[in-house]
Short mmCIF file of C-alpha atoms and ligand atoms in Angstrom, two decimals:
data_model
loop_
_atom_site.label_atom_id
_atom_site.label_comp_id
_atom_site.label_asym_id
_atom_site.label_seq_id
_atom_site.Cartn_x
_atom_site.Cartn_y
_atom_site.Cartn_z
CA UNK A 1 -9.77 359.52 50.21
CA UNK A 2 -6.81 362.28 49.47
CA UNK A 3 -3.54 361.01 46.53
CA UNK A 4 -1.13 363.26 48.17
CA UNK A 5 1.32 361.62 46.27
CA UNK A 6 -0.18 361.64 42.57
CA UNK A 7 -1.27 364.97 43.23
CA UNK A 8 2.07 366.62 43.94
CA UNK A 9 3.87 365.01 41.25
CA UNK A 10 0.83 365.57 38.39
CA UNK A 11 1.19 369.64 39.85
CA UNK A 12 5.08 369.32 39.23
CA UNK A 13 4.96 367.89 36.27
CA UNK A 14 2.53 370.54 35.05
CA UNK A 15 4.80 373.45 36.20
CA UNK A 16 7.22 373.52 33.81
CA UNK A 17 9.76 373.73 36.00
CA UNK A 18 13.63 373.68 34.69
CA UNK A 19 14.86 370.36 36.77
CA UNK A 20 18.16 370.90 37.52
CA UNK A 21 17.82 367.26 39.52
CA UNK A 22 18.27 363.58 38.77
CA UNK A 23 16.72 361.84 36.91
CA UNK A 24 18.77 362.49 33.66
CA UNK A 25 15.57 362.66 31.83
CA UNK A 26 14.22 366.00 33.15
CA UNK A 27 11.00 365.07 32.52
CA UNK A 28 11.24 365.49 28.76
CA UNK A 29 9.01 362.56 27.16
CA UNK A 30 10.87 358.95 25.65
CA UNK A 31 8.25 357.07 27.14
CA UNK A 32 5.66 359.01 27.91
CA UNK A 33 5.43 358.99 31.30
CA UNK A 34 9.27 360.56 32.21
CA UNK A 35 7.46 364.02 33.89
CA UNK A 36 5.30 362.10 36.16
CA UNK A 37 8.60 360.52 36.96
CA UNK A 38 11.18 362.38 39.83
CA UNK A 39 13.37 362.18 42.51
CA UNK A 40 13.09 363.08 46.19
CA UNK A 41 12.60 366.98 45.35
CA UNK A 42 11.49 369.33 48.32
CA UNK A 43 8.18 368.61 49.14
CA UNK A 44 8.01 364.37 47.78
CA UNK A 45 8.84 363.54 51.15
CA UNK A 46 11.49 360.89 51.38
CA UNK A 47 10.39 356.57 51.16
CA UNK A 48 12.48 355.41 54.16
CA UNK A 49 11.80 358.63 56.69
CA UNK A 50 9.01 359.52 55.03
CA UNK A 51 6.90 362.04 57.55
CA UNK A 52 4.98 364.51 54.48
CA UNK A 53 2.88 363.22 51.33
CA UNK A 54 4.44 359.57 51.48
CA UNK A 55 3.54 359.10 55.17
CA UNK A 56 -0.11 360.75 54.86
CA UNK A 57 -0.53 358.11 51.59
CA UNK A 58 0.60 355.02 53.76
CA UNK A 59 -1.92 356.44 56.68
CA UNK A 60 -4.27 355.87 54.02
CA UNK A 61 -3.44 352.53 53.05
CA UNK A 62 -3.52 351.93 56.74
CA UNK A 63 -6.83 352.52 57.18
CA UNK A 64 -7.97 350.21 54.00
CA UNK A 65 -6.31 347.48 55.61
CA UNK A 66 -6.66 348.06 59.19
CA UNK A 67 -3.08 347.37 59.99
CA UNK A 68 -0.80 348.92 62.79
CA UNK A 69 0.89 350.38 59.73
CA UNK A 70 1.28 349.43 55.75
CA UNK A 71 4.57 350.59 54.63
CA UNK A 72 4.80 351.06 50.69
CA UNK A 73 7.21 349.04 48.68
CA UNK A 74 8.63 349.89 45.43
CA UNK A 75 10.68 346.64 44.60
CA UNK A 76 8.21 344.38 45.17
CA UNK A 77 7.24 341.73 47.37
CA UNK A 78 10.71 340.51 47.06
CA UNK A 79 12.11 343.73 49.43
CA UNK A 80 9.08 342.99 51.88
CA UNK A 81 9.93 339.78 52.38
CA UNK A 82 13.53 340.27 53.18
CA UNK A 83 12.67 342.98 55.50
CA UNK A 84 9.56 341.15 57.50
CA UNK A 85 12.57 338.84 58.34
CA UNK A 86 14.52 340.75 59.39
CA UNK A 87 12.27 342.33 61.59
CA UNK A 88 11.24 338.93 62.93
CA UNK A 89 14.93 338.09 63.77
CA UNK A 90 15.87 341.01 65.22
CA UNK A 91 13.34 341.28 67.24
CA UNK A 92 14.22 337.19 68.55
CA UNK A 93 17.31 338.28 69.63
CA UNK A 94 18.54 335.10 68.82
CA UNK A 95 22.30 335.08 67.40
CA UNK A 96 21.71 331.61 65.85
CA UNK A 97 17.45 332.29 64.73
CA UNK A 98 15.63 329.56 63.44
CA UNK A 99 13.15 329.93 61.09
CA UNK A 100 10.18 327.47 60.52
CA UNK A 101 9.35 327.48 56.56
CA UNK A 102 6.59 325.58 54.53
CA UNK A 103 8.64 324.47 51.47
CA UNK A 104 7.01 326.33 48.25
CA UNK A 105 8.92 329.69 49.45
CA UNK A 106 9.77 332.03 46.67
CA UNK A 107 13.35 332.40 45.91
CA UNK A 108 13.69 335.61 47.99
CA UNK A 109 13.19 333.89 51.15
CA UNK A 110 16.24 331.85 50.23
CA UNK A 111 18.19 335.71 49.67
CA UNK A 112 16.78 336.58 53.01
CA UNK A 113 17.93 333.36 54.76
CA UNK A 114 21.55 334.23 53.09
CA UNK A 115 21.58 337.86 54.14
CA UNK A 116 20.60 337.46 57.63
CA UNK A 117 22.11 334.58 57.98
CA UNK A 118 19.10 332.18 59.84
CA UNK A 119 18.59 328.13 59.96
CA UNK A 120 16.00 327.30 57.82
CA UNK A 121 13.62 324.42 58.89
CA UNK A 122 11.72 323.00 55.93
CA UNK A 123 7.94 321.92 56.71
CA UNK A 124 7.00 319.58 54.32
CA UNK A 125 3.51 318.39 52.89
CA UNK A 126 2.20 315.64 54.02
CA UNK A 127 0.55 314.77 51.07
CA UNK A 128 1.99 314.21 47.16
CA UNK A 129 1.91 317.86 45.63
CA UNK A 130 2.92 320.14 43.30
CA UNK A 131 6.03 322.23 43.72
CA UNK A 132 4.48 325.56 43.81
CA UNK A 133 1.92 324.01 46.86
CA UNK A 134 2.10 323.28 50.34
CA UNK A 135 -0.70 323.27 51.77
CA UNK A 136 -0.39 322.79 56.16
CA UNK A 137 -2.88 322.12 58.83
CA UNK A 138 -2.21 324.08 61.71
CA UNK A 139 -1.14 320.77 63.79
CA UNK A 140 1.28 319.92 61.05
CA UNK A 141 2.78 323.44 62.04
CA UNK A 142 2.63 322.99 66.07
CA UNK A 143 4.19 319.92 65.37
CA UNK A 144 7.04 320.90 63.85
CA UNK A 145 7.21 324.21 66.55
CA UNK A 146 7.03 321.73 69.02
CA UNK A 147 10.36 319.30 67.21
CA UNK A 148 12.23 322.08 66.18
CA UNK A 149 15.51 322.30 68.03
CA UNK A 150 14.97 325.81 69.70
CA UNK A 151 12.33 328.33 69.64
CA UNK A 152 11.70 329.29 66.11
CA UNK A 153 11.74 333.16 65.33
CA UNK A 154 8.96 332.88 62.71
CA UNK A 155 6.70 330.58 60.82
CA UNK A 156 6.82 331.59 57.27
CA UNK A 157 4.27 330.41 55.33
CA UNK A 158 2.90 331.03 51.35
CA UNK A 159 -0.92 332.10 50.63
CA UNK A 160 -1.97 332.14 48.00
CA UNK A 161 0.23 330.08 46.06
CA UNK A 162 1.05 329.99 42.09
CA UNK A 163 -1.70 327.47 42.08
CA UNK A 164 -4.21 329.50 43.57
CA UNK A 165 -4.57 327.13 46.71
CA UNK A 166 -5.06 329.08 49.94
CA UNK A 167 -4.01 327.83 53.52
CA UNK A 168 -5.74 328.21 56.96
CA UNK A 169 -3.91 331.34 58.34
CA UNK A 170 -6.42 331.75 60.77
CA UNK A 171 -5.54 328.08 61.91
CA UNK A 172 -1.90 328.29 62.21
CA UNK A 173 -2.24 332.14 63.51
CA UNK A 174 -3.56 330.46 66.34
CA UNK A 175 -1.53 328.10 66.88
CA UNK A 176 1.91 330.69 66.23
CA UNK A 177 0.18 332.77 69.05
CA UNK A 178 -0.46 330.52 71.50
CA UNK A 179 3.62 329.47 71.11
CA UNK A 180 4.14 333.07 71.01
CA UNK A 181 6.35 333.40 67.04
CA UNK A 182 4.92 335.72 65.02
CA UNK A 183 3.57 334.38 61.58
CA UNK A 184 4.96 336.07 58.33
CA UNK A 185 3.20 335.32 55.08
CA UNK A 186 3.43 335.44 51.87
CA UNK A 187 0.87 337.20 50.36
CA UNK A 188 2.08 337.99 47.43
CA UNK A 189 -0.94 337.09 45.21
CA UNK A 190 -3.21 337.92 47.57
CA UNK A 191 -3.56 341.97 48.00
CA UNK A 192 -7.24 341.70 46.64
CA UNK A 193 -8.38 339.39 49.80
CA UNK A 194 -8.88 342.36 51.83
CA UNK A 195 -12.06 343.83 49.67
CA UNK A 196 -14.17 340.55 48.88
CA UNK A 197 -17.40 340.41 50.14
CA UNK A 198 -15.78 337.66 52.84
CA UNK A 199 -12.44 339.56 54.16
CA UNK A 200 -9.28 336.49 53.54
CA UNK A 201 -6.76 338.84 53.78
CA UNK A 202 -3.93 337.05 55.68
CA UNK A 203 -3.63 340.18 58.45
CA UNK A 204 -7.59 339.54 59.03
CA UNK A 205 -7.10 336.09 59.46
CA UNK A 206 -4.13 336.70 62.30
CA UNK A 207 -0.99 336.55 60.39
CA UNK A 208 1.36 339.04 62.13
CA UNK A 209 2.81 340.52 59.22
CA UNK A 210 2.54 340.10 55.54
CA UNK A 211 3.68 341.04 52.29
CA UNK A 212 1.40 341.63 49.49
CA UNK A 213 2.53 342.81 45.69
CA UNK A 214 -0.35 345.19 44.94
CA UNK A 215 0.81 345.06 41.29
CA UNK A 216 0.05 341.29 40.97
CA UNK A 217 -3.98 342.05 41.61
CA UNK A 218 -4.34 345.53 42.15
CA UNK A 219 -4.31 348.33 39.95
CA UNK A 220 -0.77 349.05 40.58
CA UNK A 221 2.52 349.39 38.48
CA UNK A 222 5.09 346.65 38.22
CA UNK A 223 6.76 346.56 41.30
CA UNK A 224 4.00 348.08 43.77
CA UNK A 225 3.86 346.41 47.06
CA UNK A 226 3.28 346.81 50.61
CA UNK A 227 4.69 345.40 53.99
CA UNK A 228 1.38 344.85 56.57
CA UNK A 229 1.98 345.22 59.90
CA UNK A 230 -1.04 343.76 62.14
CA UNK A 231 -2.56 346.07 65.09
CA UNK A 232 -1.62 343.32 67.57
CA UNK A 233 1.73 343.28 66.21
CA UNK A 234 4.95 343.60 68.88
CA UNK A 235 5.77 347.71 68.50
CA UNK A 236 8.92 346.83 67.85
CA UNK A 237 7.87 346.26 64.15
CA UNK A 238 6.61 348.98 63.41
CA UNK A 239 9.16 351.14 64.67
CA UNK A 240 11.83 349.73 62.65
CA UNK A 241 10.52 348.17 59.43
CA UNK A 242 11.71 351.75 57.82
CA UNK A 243 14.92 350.81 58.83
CA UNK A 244 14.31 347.18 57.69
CA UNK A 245 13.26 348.44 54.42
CA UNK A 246 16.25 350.70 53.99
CA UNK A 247 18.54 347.89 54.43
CA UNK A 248 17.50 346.00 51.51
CA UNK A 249 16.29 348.73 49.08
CA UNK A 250 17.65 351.14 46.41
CA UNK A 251 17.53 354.76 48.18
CA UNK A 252 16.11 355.95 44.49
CA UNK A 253 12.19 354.53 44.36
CA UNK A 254 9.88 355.24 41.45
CA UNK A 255 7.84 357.79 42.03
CA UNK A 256 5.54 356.44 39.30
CA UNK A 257 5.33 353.02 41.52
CA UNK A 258 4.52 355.31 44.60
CA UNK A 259 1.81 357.50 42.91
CA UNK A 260 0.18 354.40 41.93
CA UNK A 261 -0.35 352.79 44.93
CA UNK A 262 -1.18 355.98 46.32
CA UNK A 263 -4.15 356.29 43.83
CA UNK A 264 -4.95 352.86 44.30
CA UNK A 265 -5.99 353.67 47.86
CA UNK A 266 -8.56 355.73 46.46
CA UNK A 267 -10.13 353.52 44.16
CA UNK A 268 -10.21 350.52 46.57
CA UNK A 269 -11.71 353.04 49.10
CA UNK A 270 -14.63 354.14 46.56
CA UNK A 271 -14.68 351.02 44.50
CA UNK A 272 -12.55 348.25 45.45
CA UNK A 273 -15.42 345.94 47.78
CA UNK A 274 -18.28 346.59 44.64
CA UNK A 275 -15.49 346.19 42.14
CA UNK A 276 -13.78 342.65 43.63
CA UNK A 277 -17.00 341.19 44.49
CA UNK A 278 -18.85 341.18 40.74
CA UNK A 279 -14.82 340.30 39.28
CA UNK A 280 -15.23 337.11 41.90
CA UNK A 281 -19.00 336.59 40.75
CA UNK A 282 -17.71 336.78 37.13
CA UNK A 283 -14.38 334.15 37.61
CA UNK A 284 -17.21 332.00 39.61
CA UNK A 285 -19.71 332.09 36.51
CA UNK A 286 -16.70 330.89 34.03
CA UNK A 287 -15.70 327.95 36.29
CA UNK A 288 -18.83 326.90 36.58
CA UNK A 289 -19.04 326.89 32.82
CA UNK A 290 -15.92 325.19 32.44
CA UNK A 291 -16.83 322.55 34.82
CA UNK A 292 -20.07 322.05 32.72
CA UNK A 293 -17.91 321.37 29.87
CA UNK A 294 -15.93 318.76 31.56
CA UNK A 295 -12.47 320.49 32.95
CA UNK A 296 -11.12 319.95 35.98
CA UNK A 297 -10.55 322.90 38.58
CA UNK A 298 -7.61 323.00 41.30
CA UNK A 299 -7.39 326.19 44.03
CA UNK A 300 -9.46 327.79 45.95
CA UNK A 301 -8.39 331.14 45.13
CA UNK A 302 -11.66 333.78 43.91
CA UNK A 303 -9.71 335.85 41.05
CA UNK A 304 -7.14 333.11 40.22
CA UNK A 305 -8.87 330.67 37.66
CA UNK A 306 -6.52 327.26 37.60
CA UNK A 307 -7.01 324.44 35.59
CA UNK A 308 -6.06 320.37 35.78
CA UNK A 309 -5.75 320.10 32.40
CA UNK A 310 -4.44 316.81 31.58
CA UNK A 311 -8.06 315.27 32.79
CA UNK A 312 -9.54 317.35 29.39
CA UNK A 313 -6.53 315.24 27.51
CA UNK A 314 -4.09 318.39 26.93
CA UNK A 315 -0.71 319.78 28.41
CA UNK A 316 -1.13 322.61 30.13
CA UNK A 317 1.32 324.47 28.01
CA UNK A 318 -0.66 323.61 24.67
CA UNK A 319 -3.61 324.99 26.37
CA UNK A 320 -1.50 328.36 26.94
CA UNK A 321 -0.62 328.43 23.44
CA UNK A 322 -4.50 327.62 22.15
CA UNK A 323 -5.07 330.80 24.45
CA UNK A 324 -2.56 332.40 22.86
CA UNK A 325 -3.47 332.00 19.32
CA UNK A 326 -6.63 333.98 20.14
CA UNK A 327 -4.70 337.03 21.85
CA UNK A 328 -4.81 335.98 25.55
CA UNK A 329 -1.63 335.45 27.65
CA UNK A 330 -1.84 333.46 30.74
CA UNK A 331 -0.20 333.65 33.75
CA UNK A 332 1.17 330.38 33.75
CA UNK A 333 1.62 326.81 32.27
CA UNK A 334 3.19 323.60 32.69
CA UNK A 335 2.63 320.18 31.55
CA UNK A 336 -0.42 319.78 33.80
CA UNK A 337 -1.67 323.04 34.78
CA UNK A 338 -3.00 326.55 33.38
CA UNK A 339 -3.24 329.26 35.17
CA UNK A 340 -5.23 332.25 34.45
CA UNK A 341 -5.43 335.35 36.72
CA UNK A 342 -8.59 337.73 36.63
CA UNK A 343 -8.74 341.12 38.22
CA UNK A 344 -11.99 344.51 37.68
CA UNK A 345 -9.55 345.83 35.31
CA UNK A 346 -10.51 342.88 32.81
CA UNK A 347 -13.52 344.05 30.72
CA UNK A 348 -16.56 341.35 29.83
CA UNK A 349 -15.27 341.31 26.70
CA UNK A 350 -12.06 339.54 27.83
CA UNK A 351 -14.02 336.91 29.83
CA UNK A 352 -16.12 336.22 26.59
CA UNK A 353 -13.44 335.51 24.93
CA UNK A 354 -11.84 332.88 27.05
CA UNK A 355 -15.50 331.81 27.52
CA UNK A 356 -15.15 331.14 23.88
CA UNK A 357 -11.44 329.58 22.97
CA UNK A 358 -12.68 327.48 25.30
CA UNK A 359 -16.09 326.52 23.69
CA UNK A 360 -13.81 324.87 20.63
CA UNK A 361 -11.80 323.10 22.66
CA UNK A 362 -12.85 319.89 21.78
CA UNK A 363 -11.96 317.00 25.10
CA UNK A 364 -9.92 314.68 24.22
CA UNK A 365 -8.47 311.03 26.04
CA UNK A 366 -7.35 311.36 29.13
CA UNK A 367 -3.82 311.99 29.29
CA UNK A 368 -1.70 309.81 31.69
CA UNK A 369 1.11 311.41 32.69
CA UNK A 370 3.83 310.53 35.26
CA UNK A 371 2.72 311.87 38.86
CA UNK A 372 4.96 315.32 38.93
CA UNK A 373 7.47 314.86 41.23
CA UNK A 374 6.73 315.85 44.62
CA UNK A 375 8.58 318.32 46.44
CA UNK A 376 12.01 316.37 48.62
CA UNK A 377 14.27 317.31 51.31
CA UNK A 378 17.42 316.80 50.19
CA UNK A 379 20.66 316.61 53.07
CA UNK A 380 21.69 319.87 53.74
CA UNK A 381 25.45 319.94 53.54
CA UNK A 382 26.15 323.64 54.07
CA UNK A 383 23.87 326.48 55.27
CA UNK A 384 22.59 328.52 52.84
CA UNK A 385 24.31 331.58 53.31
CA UNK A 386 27.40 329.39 53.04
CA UNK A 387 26.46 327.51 50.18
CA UNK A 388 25.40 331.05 48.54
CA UNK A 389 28.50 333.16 49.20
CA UNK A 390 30.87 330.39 47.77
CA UNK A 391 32.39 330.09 45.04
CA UNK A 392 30.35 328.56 42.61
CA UNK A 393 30.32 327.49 38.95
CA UNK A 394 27.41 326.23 36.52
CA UNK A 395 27.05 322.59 35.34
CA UNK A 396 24.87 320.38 33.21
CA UNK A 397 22.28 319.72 35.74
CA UNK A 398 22.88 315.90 34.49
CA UNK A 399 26.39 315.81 36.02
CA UNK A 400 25.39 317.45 38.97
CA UNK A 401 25.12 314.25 41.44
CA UNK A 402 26.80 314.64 44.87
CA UNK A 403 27.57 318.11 44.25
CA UNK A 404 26.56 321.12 46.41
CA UNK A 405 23.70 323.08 45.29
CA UNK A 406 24.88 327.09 45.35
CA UNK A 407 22.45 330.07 43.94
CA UNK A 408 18.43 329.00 43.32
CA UNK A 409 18.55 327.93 39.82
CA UNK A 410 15.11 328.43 39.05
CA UNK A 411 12.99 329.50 36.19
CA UNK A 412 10.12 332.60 36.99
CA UNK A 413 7.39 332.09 37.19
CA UNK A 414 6.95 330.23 39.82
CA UNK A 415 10.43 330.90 41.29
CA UNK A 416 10.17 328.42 44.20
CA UNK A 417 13.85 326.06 44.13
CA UNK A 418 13.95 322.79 43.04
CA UNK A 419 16.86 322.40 45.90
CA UNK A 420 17.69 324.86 48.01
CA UNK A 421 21.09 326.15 48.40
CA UNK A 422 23.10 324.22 50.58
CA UNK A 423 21.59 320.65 50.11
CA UNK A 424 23.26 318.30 48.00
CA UNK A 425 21.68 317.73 44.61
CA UNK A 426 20.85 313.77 44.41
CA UNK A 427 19.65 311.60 41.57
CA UNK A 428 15.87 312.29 42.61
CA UNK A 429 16.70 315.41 42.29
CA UNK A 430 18.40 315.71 38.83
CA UNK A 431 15.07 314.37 38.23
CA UNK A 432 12.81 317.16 39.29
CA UNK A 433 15.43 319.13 37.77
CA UNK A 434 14.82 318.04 34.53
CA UNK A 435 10.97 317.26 34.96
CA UNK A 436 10.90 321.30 35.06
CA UNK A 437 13.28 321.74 32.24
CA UNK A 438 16.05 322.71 34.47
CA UNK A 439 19.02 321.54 32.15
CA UNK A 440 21.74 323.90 34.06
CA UNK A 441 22.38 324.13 37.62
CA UNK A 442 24.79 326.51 39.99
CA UNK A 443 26.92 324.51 42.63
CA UNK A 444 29.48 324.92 45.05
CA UNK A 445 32.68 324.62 43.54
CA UNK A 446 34.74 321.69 44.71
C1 LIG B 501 4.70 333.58 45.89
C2 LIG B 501 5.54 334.76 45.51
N1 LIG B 501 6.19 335.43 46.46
C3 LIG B 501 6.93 336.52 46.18
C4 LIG B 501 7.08 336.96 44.90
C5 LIG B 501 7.91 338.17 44.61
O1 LIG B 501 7.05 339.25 44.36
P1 LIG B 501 7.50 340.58 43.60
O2 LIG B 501 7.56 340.24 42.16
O3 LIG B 501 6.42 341.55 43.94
O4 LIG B 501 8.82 340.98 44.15
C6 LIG B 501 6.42 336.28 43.86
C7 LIG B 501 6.58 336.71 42.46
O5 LIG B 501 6.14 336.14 41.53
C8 LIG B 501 5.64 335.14 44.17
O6 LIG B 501 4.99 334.46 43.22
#
């Protein structure tokens, strides 16, 4: 597979040319990496009407995932996100759109509802979980297509989420296309899906379009990311997610983000099904062992290694910091879970070494901790492009009762709001507040 992209910008940066255009750098080293680094010069094609080395990388891409079209993103998930929903609510038509929601969105779903202005209608788990999780069955989802006021625009759903759980997309694609509303997911930590030995990649599965941040499990730079759209997929997507894209983006992308995930496309075409499939076989092996040892596992999630720590009689933050002692950062921790996330670039000696911290680890008493607070629906006062364009001020989160909650005051990781903007911020949920160590909070101003 051709890197039209790397391989223009390595010959540039190799010609010594005098660069009389931005950036201010000129390619002369602070970093390192500043000649590989340029602007949209003749010949680097152009992100957002891209038809030369940018479009012939993305036809690439296109291929590995058998989409309609994979458009490259160089903010992030967060840009694809805003712009699959706008697509999806153009497209409706619908000057009031509706958009159905499983609750553990990411913060820039909340952005998205606020820029384009849509009703958001929460689905909620039906059982007792953890923020970051909600995990649907696909007649939880007709029912709430079939409650909803009006005809929703999209389902929006999460998969994988922080926790590593994964949610039946082939299920609810189903059911979304049998009611007609495409499905947009979230697929952020979930790029990798498309090369096990079992395809799970949400566009496989029947999701209509997706976003996945290659730099979360790929080997891609921070802030890598593409926009899927499926084959099956109403034209109309296709056609305008440039346009989509634009609307939300800076009209400056790195060029160092962009020749990454163009070379990426090459190594997942030679290597990427050999290489995922012995990383899964590997992440497999070590939960096995740490199930031998006595730790509990949550997820389902092949690369994503997530442990239910307070069962082996720890926090999961004082696991994090054992972890750390020895050199190894994790992904994430709270009180009652680790998180640990595994991709090919991770030698054997790295999994040794957890294999080991682990070994001394000596189980202790159970802990018994309070049940985290599940997720709640607070009363929406305000929508939240109201509640996010007001004028707002920040407060103690302990005073906050009755008032208005404005921007998503949330920590990141896992980004995913406590209350949404809009609702009004009760004693249950000062409480989850602070559970998460939330001691500040933005509200409307009265
Ligand atoms: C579930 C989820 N969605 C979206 C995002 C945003 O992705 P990005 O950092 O690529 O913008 C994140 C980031 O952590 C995330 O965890």
């Amino acid at each position: 597979m051709n890197t039209p992209i790397a391989d223009f910008v390595t010959k540039y940066a190799n010609s010594d040319a005098t660069r009389l255009h931005m950036p201010g750098h000129k390619g002369k080293t602070v970093l390192g990496v500043e000649s590989y680094d340029i602007t949209e010069i003749t010949g680097a094609d152009v992100l957002y009407s891209a038809d030369g080395i940018i479009a012939e990388s993305e036809k690439n891409c296109t291929s590995l995932f058998e989409t309609a079209h994979s458009f490259y993103s160089a903010e992030g998930s967060s840009l694809a996100i805003k712009a699959m929903l706008y697509l999806a609510i153009t497209a409706s038509g619908d000057e009031k759109p509706l958009v159905l929601a499983a609750r553990n969105a990411h913060k820039a779903f909340l952005y998205a509802a606020a820029w384009l202005d849509f009703d958001v209608q929460w689905i909620m788990p039906s059982e007792d979980t953890h923020l970051c999780s909600c995990l649907l069955s696909k007649d939880e989802v007709e029912n709430a297509i079939l409650t909803a006021n009006k005809k929703p625009s999209a389902v929006y759903l999460t998969s994988p989420d922080y926790l590593g759980t994964l949610s039946d997309i082939e299920g609810v694609a189903s059911v979304c296309k049998a009611h007609k509303i495409p499905l947009l997911v979230d697929n952020a930590h979930g790029a990798y899906l498309r090369f096990l030995p079992e395809d799970q990649h949400p566009i496989t599965l029947g999701a209509t379009m997706c976003c996945d941040s290659a730099h979360k499990t790929l080997p891609v730079l921070t802030g890598g990311a593409y926009l899927h759209i499926a084959q099956n997929a109403d034209p109309y997507f296709v056609e305008n997610a440039r346009n989509a894209l634009a609307s939300f983006a800076s009209t400056s992308p790195s060029y160092l983000i962009l020749s990454s995930l163009d070379l990426c496309n090459a190594y997942l075409h030679e290597k990427g099904k050999e290489d995922f499939a012995d990383c899964a076989k590997k992440v497999a092996d070590l939960k096995t062992y740490l199930l031998s040892l006595g730790f509990t596992l949550f997820g389902d999630e092949p690369l994503k290694l997530t442990l239910y720590t307070p069962d082996y009689g720890y926090f999961g933050y004082e696991l994090a910091e054992c972890l750390s002692k020895h050199n190894i950062e994790s992904e994430f921790a709270d009180s009652e879970y680790l998180v640990l996330m595994f991709s090919p670039s991770n030698t054997p000696l790295d999994f040794e070494r957890v294999e080991q911290v682990f070994d001394k680890i000596v189980k202790k008493e159970r802990k018994i901790l309070p049940n985290s607070p599940a997720p709640i629906l607070s009363e929406r006062r305000m929508s939240v492009r109201k509640a996010m364009l007001a004028k707002s001020e920040t407060i103690p989160t302990e005073q906050a009762a009755g008032r208005i909650a404005a921007s998503p005051t949330v920590s990141c990781p896992p980004a995913i709001p406590i209350v949404v903007s809009g609702e009004v911020i009760t004693q249950e949920v000062i409480k989850r507040l602070l559970y998460y160590g939330v001691t500040q909070v933005s509200v409307v101003k009265e």
